[in-house]
Amino acid sequence: MPRPLLLLDVDGPLNPYNAKPHRRPEGYLTHRVRPASWIARQMQWQHRPADRVRPLRLWLNPEHGPALLALPYDLVWCTTWTDEANTWVSPLLGLPRLPYVDWPTMHQGDPEDLHWKTRHLVTWAAGRPFAWVDDELTERDTAWIAAHHPAPALTVHVDHRFGLQPEHFTALAEWAAGLVPGRS
Ligand SMILES: [Mg+2]
């Protein structure tokens, strides 16, 4: 059996953006970054030229990079940041350039009230076992994936106020260790 994929969201699990607005969570460093998609959105919403758009505040815990690399998974960005995660997030965490899920559309509604990522990431995984780490997934997504993905899958919900915690790393390591070749 190939190594499972670890489909990794940025905002929530790695960037606990909803922690107290002006108080950085312990262990995190503050970065101010200017991804092109962020600048473009802010220009539109705020009717400002690019040089008047404030950078995006990004809280990252430098220990998360090595901890993720130590897991027996192939890491994949699974985020609205798409390839910009490689430019702005990977270097700050000591991660290499990673494959990323490219979305045909983002934030669209769903007839079964699934998360907008769910159907596409299952297609993208193409039958490989995966764990999906996200602050927005729900039990509906977990159930739908179990019914539609032909290989083992784990969903890990992370609170966007706190980001990834030691127990999430433990759960990911234990799940990967329990994958048995030839069984699903
Ligand atoms: Mg998120």
PDB file of C-alpha atoms and ligand atoms in Angstrom:
ATOM      1  CA  MET A   1       0.000   0.000   0.000  1.00  0.00           C
ATOM      2  CA  PRO A   2       1.407   3.472  -0.863  1.00  0.00           C
ATOM      3  CA  ARG A   3       1.975   5.968   1.896  1.00  0.00           C
ATOM      4  CA  PRO A   4      -1.263   7.762   2.670  1.00  0.00           C
ATOM      5  CA  LEU A   5      -1.726  11.359   1.588  1.00  0.00           C
ATOM      6  CA  LEU A   6      -2.023  14.054   4.211  1.00  0.00           C
ATOM      7  CA  LEU A   7      -4.355  16.678   2.750  1.00  0.00           C
ATOM      8  CA  LEU A   8      -3.514  19.762   4.702  1.00  0.00           C
ATOM      9  CA  ASP A   9      -5.509  22.950   5.100  1.00  0.00           C
ATOM     10  CA  VAL A  10      -3.629  26.152   6.058  1.00  0.00           C
ATOM     11  CA  ASP A  11      -6.118  28.529   7.695  1.00  0.00           C
ATOM     12  CA  GLY A  12      -7.314  26.877  10.871  1.00  0.00           C
ATOM     13  CA  PRO A  13      -4.918  23.944  11.321  1.00  0.00           C
ATOM     14  CA  LEU A  14      -1.609  25.764  10.699  1.00  0.00           C
ATOM     15  CA  ASN A  15      -2.753  29.387  11.006  1.00  0.00           C
ATOM     16  CA  PRO A  16      -5.177  29.573  13.973  1.00  0.00           C
ATOM     17  CA  TYR A  17      -6.617  32.752  12.555  1.00  0.00           C
ATOM     18  CA  ASN A  18      -9.525  32.832  14.948  1.00  0.00           C
ATOM     19  CA  ALA A  19      -7.463  32.947  18.115  1.00  0.00           C
ATOM     20  CA  LYS A  20      -8.029  36.146  20.077  1.00  0.00           C
ATOM     21  CA  PRO A  21      -7.611  38.838  17.415  1.00  0.00           C
ATOM     22  CA  HIS A  22      -4.588  40.561  18.873  1.00  0.00           C
ATOM     23  CA  ARG A  23      -3.035  37.800  20.899  1.00  0.00           C
ATOM     24  CA  ARG A  24      -0.777  35.335  19.182  1.00  0.00           C
ATOM     25  CA  PRO A  25      -1.134  31.780  20.484  1.00  0.00           C
ATOM     26  CA  GLU A  26       1.838  30.399  22.379  1.00  0.00           C
ATOM     27  CA  GLY A  27       4.547  28.835  20.234  1.00  0.00           C
ATOM     28  CA  TYR A  28       3.479  30.767  17.125  1.00  0.00           C
ATOM     29  CA  LEU A  29       5.361  33.443  15.191  1.00  0.00           C
ATOM     30  CA  THR A  30       3.641  36.317  13.405  1.00  0.00           C
ATOM     31  CA  HIS A  31       4.322  36.762   9.699  1.00  0.00           C
ATOM     32  CA  ARG A  32       2.905  39.400   7.382  1.00  0.00           C
ATOM     33  CA  VAL A  33       2.624  38.088   3.851  1.00  0.00           C
ATOM     34  CA  ARG A  34       1.330  39.316   0.518  1.00  0.00           C
ATOM     35  CA  PRO A  35      -0.013  36.405  -1.546  1.00  0.00           C
ATOM     36  CA  ALA A  36      -1.206  37.647  -4.936  1.00  0.00           C
ATOM     37  CA  SER A  37      -4.716  36.193  -4.473  1.00  0.00           C
ATOM     38  CA  TRP A  38      -5.103  37.970  -1.099  1.00  0.00           C
ATOM     39  CA  ILE A  39      -3.976  41.282  -2.582  1.00  0.00           C
ATOM     40  CA  ALA A  40      -6.366  40.877  -5.519  1.00  0.00           C
ATOM     41  CA  ARG A  41      -9.330  40.124  -3.234  1.00  0.00           C
ATOM     42  CA  GLN A  42      -8.593  43.024  -0.920  1.00  0.00           C
ATOM     43  CA  MET A  43      -8.222  45.409  -3.860  1.00  0.00           C
ATOM     44  CA  GLN A  44     -11.665  44.352  -4.985  1.00  0.00           C
ATOM     45  CA  TRP A  45     -13.359  44.485  -1.573  1.00  0.00           C
ATOM     46  CA  GLN A  46     -11.665  47.586  -0.247  1.00  0.00           C
ATOM     47  CA  HIS A  47     -11.385  49.450  -3.561  1.00  0.00           C
ATOM     48  CA  ARG A  48      -7.717  50.121  -2.868  1.00  0.00           C
ATOM     49  CA  PRO A  49      -4.639  49.960  -5.050  1.00  0.00           C
ATOM     50  CA  ALA A  50      -2.250  47.080  -4.336  1.00  0.00           C
ATOM     51  CA  ASP A  51       0.241  49.243  -2.462  1.00  0.00           C
ATOM     52  CA  ARG A  52      -2.469  50.307   0.022  1.00  0.00           C
ATOM     53  CA  VAL A  53      -3.577  46.752   0.847  1.00  0.00           C
ATOM     54  CA  ARG A  54      -2.334  45.661   4.252  1.00  0.00           C
ATOM     55  CA  PRO A  55      -0.507  42.346   4.286  1.00  0.00           C
ATOM     56  CA  LEU A  56      -2.183  39.228   5.611  1.00  0.00           C
ATOM     57  CA  ARG A  57      -1.295  38.280   9.164  1.00  0.00           C
ATOM     58  CA  LEU A  58      -0.203  34.667   9.337  1.00  0.00           C
ATOM     59  CA  TRP A  59       0.479  32.858  12.610  1.00  0.00           C
ATOM     60  CA  LEU A  60       2.636  29.759  12.187  1.00  0.00           C
ATOM     61  CA  ASN A  61       4.243  27.414  14.685  1.00  0.00           C
ATOM     62  CA  PRO A  62       7.755  26.559  13.457  1.00  0.00           C
ATOM     63  CA  GLU A  63       7.571  23.164  15.175  1.00  0.00           C
ATOM     64  CA  HIS A  64       4.756  22.079  12.884  1.00  0.00           C
ATOM     65  CA  GLY A  65       6.964  21.706   9.806  1.00  0.00           C
ATOM     66  CA  PRO A  66       9.318  19.091  11.282  1.00  0.00           C
ATOM     67  CA  ALA A  67       6.409  17.382  13.049  1.00  0.00           C
ATOM     68  CA  LEU A  68       4.507  17.048   9.751  1.00  0.00           C
ATOM     69  CA  LEU A  69       7.555  15.780   7.898  1.00  0.00           C
ATOM     70  CA  ALA A  70       8.068  13.128  10.583  1.00  0.00           C
ATOM     71  CA  LEU A  71       4.619  11.633   9.901  1.00  0.00           C
ATOM     72  CA  PRO A  72       4.488   8.635   7.502  1.00  0.00           C
ATOM     73  CA  TYR A  73       2.472  10.531   4.889  1.00  0.00           C
ATOM     74  CA  ASP A  74       2.934  12.295   1.569  1.00  0.00           C
ATOM     75  CA  LEU A  75       1.997  15.896   2.351  1.00  0.00           C
ATOM     76  CA  VAL A  76      -0.356  17.771   0.013  1.00  0.00           C
ATOM     77  CA  TRP A  77      -1.671  21.331   0.313  1.00  0.00           C
ATOM     78  CA  CYS A  78      -5.466  21.221   0.389  1.00  0.00           C
ATOM     79  CA  THR A  79      -6.284  24.893   0.797  1.00  0.00           C
ATOM     80  CA  THR A  80      -7.529  28.025  -0.940  1.00  0.00           C
ATOM     81  CA  TRP A  81      -3.872  29.063  -0.925  1.00  0.00           C
ATOM     82  CA  THR A  82      -3.220  26.392  -3.611  1.00  0.00           C
ATOM     83  CA  ASP A  83       0.316  26.882  -4.991  1.00  0.00           C
ATOM     84  CA  GLU A  84       0.773  30.085  -2.964  1.00  0.00           C
ATOM     85  CA  ALA A  85       1.171  27.861   0.107  1.00  0.00           C
ATOM     86  CA  ASN A  86       4.451  26.746  -1.456  1.00  0.00           C
ATOM     87  CA  THR A  87       5.589  30.347  -1.817  1.00  0.00           C
ATOM     88  CA  TRP A  88       4.463  31.747   1.531  1.00  0.00           C
ATOM     89  CA  VAL A  89       3.918  28.911   4.006  1.00  0.00           C
ATOM     90  CA  SER A  90       6.330  26.082   3.143  1.00  0.00           C
ATOM     91  CA  PRO A  91       9.526  28.171   3.588  1.00  0.00           C
ATOM     92  CA  LEU A  92       8.353  29.531   6.962  1.00  0.00           C
ATOM     93  CA  LEU A  93       7.762  26.004   8.267  1.00  0.00           C
ATOM     94  CA  GLY A  94      10.824  24.378   6.719  1.00  0.00           C
ATOM     95  CA  LEU A  95       8.690  22.305   4.376  1.00  0.00           C
ATOM     96  CA  PRO A  96       9.681  21.478   0.810  1.00  0.00           C
ATOM     97  CA  ARG A  97       7.564  22.473  -2.132  1.00  0.00           C
ATOM     98  CA  LEU A  98       4.471  20.230  -1.930  1.00  0.00           C
ATOM     99  CA  PRO A  99       1.884  19.059  -4.438  1.00  0.00           C
ATOM    100  CA  TYR A 100      -1.394  20.909  -4.033  1.00  0.00           C
ATOM    101  CA  VAL A 101      -5.029  20.323  -4.868  1.00  0.00           C
ATOM    102  CA  ASP A 102      -6.081  22.802  -7.541  1.00  0.00           C
ATOM    103  CA  TRP A 103      -9.785  23.600  -7.275  1.00  0.00           C
ATOM    104  CA  PRO A 104     -12.093  23.960 -10.289  1.00  0.00           C
ATOM    105  CA  THR A 105     -14.214  26.284  -8.086  1.00  0.00           C
ATOM    106  CA  MET A 106     -14.004  27.414  -4.462  1.00  0.00           C
ATOM    107  CA  HIS A 107     -16.630  28.106  -1.795  1.00  0.00           C
ATOM    108  CA  GLN A 108     -19.471  26.808  -3.976  1.00  0.00           C
ATOM    109  CA  GLY A 109     -22.655  25.481  -2.382  1.00  0.00           C
ATOM    110  CA  ASP A 110     -23.357  21.750  -2.275  1.00  0.00           C
ATOM    111  CA  PRO A 111     -26.685  19.919  -2.743  1.00  0.00           C
ATOM    112  CA  GLU A 112     -25.879  17.633   0.200  1.00  0.00           C
ATOM    113  CA  ASP A 113     -24.397  20.426   2.275  1.00  0.00           C
ATOM    114  CA  LEU A 114     -20.910  18.983   2.024  1.00  0.00           C
ATOM    115  CA  HIS A 115     -17.868  21.171   2.386  1.00  0.00           C
ATOM    116  CA  TRP A 116     -16.936  22.717  -0.958  1.00  0.00           C
ATOM    117  CA  LYS A 117     -13.613  20.793  -0.960  1.00  0.00           C
ATOM    118  CA  THR A 118     -14.983  17.327  -0.258  1.00  0.00           C
ATOM    119  CA  ARG A 119     -16.054  15.982  -3.648  1.00  0.00           C
ATOM    120  CA  HIS A 120     -13.026  17.329  -5.459  1.00  0.00           C
ATOM    121  CA  LEU A 121     -10.456  16.114  -2.967  1.00  0.00           C
ATOM    122  CA  VAL A 122     -11.886  12.598  -3.155  1.00  0.00           C
ATOM    123  CA  THR A 123     -11.564  12.741  -6.948  1.00  0.00           C
ATOM    124  CA  TRP A 124      -8.063  14.167  -6.603  1.00  0.00           C
ATOM    125  CA  ALA A 125      -6.963  11.402  -4.198  1.00  0.00           C
ATOM    126  CA  ALA A 126      -7.873   8.883  -6.951  1.00  0.00           C
ATOM    127  CA  GLY A 127      -8.267   5.911  -4.655  1.00  0.00           C
ATOM    128  CA  ARG A 128      -5.248   6.531  -2.438  1.00  0.00           C
ATOM    129  CA  PRO A 129      -5.685   6.382   1.325  1.00  0.00           C
ATOM    130  CA  PHE A 130      -5.725   9.848   2.838  1.00  0.00           C
ATOM    131  CA  ALA A 131      -6.140  11.861   5.974  1.00  0.00           C
ATOM    132  CA  TRP A 132      -7.761  15.284   5.620  1.00  0.00           C
ATOM    133  CA  VAL A 133      -7.002  17.946   8.204  1.00  0.00           C
ATOM    134  CA  ASP A 134      -9.318  20.981   8.139  1.00  0.00           C
ATOM    135  CA  ASP A 135     -11.141  23.346  10.476  1.00  0.00           C
ATOM    136  CA  GLU A 136     -14.344  23.348   8.431  1.00  0.00           C
ATOM    137  CA  LEU A 137     -15.101  19.694   7.722  1.00  0.00           C
ATOM    138  CA  THR A 138     -18.144  18.148   9.402  1.00  0.00           C
ATOM    139  CA  GLU A 139     -19.608  14.717  10.088  1.00  0.00           C
ATOM    140  CA  ARG A 140     -21.458  14.950   6.765  1.00  0.00           C
ATOM    141  CA  ASP A 141     -18.130  15.098   4.956  1.00  0.00           C
ATOM    142  CA  THR A 142     -16.739  12.202   6.973  1.00  0.00           C
ATOM    143  CA  ALA A 143     -19.785  10.051   6.159  1.00  0.00           C
ATOM    144  CA  TRP A 144     -19.782  10.978   2.478  1.00  0.00           C
ATOM    145  CA  ILE A 145     -16.080  10.190   2.131  1.00  0.00           C
ATOM    146  CA  ALA A 146     -16.572   6.810   3.841  1.00  0.00           C
ATOM    147  CA  ALA A 147     -19.325   6.002   1.333  1.00  0.00           C
ATOM    148  CA  HIS A 148     -17.557   7.258  -1.801  1.00  0.00           C
ATOM    149  CA  HIS A 149     -13.817   6.844  -1.343  1.00  0.00           C
ATOM    150  CA  PRO A 150     -12.625   3.319  -2.172  1.00  0.00           C
ATOM    151  CA  ALA A 151      -9.677   3.370   0.256  1.00  0.00           C
ATOM    152  CA  PRO A 152      -9.287   4.168   3.944  1.00  0.00           C
ATOM    153  CA  ALA A 153      -9.734   7.818   4.886  1.00  0.00           C
ATOM    154  CA  LEU A 154      -9.435   9.763   8.107  1.00  0.00           C
ATOM    155  CA  THR A 155     -10.906  13.194   8.728  1.00  0.00           C
ATOM    156  CA  VAL A 156      -9.301  15.335  11.413  1.00  0.00           C
ATOM    157  CA  HIS A 157     -11.196  18.400  12.532  1.00  0.00           C
ATOM    158  CA  VAL A 158      -9.022  21.151  13.994  1.00  0.00           C
ATOM    159  CA  ASP A 159     -10.397  24.115  15.940  1.00  0.00           C
ATOM    160  CA  HIS A 160      -9.389  27.333  14.174  1.00  0.00           C
ATOM    161  CA  ARG A 161      -8.836  29.059  17.506  1.00  0.00           C
ATOM    162  CA  PHE A 162      -6.090  26.654  18.538  1.00  0.00           C
ATOM    163  CA  GLY A 163      -4.579  25.057  15.420  1.00  0.00           C
ATOM    164  CA  LEU A 164      -2.950  21.632  15.313  1.00  0.00           C
ATOM    165  CA  GLN A 165      -2.449  20.090  18.739  1.00  0.00           C
ATOM    166  CA  PRO A 166      -0.258  17.172  19.890  1.00  0.00           C
ATOM    167  CA  GLU A 167      -3.300  14.867  19.926  1.00  0.00           C
ATOM    168  CA  HIS A 168      -3.879  15.502  16.230  1.00  0.00           C
ATOM    169  CA  PHE A 169      -0.334  14.371  15.435  1.00  0.00           C
ATOM    170  CA  THR A 170      -0.850  11.300  17.612  1.00  0.00           C
ATOM    171  CA  ALA A 171      -4.124  10.443  15.862  1.00  0.00           C
ATOM    172  CA  LEU A 172      -2.510  10.824  12.436  1.00  0.00           C
ATOM    173  CA  ALA A 173       0.470   8.638  13.364  1.00  0.00           C
ATOM    174  CA  GLU A 174      -1.741   5.944  14.874  1.00  0.00           C
ATOM    175  CA  TRP A 175      -4.112   5.848  11.930  1.00  0.00           C
ATOM    176  CA  ALA A 176      -1.265   5.510   9.418  1.00  0.00           C
ATOM    177  CA  ALA A 177       0.325   2.757  11.515  1.00  0.00           C
ATOM    178  CA  GLY A 178      -2.954   0.861  11.478  1.00  0.00           C
ATOM    179  CA  LEU A 179      -3.305   0.749   7.697  1.00  0.00           C
ATOM    180  CA  VAL A 180      -3.034  -2.867   6.640  1.00  0.00           C
ATOM    181  CA  PRO A 181      -1.881  -3.663   3.089  1.00  0.00           C
ATOM    182  CA  GLY A 182      -4.670  -5.027   0.900  1.00  0.00           C
ATOM    183  CA  ARG A 183      -7.500  -4.123   3.256  1.00  0.00           C
ATOM    184  CA  SER A 184      -9.747  -1.111   3.208  1.00  0.00           C
TER     185      SER A 184
HETATM  186 MG    MG B   1      -9.485  26.332   6.917  1.00  0.00          MG
END
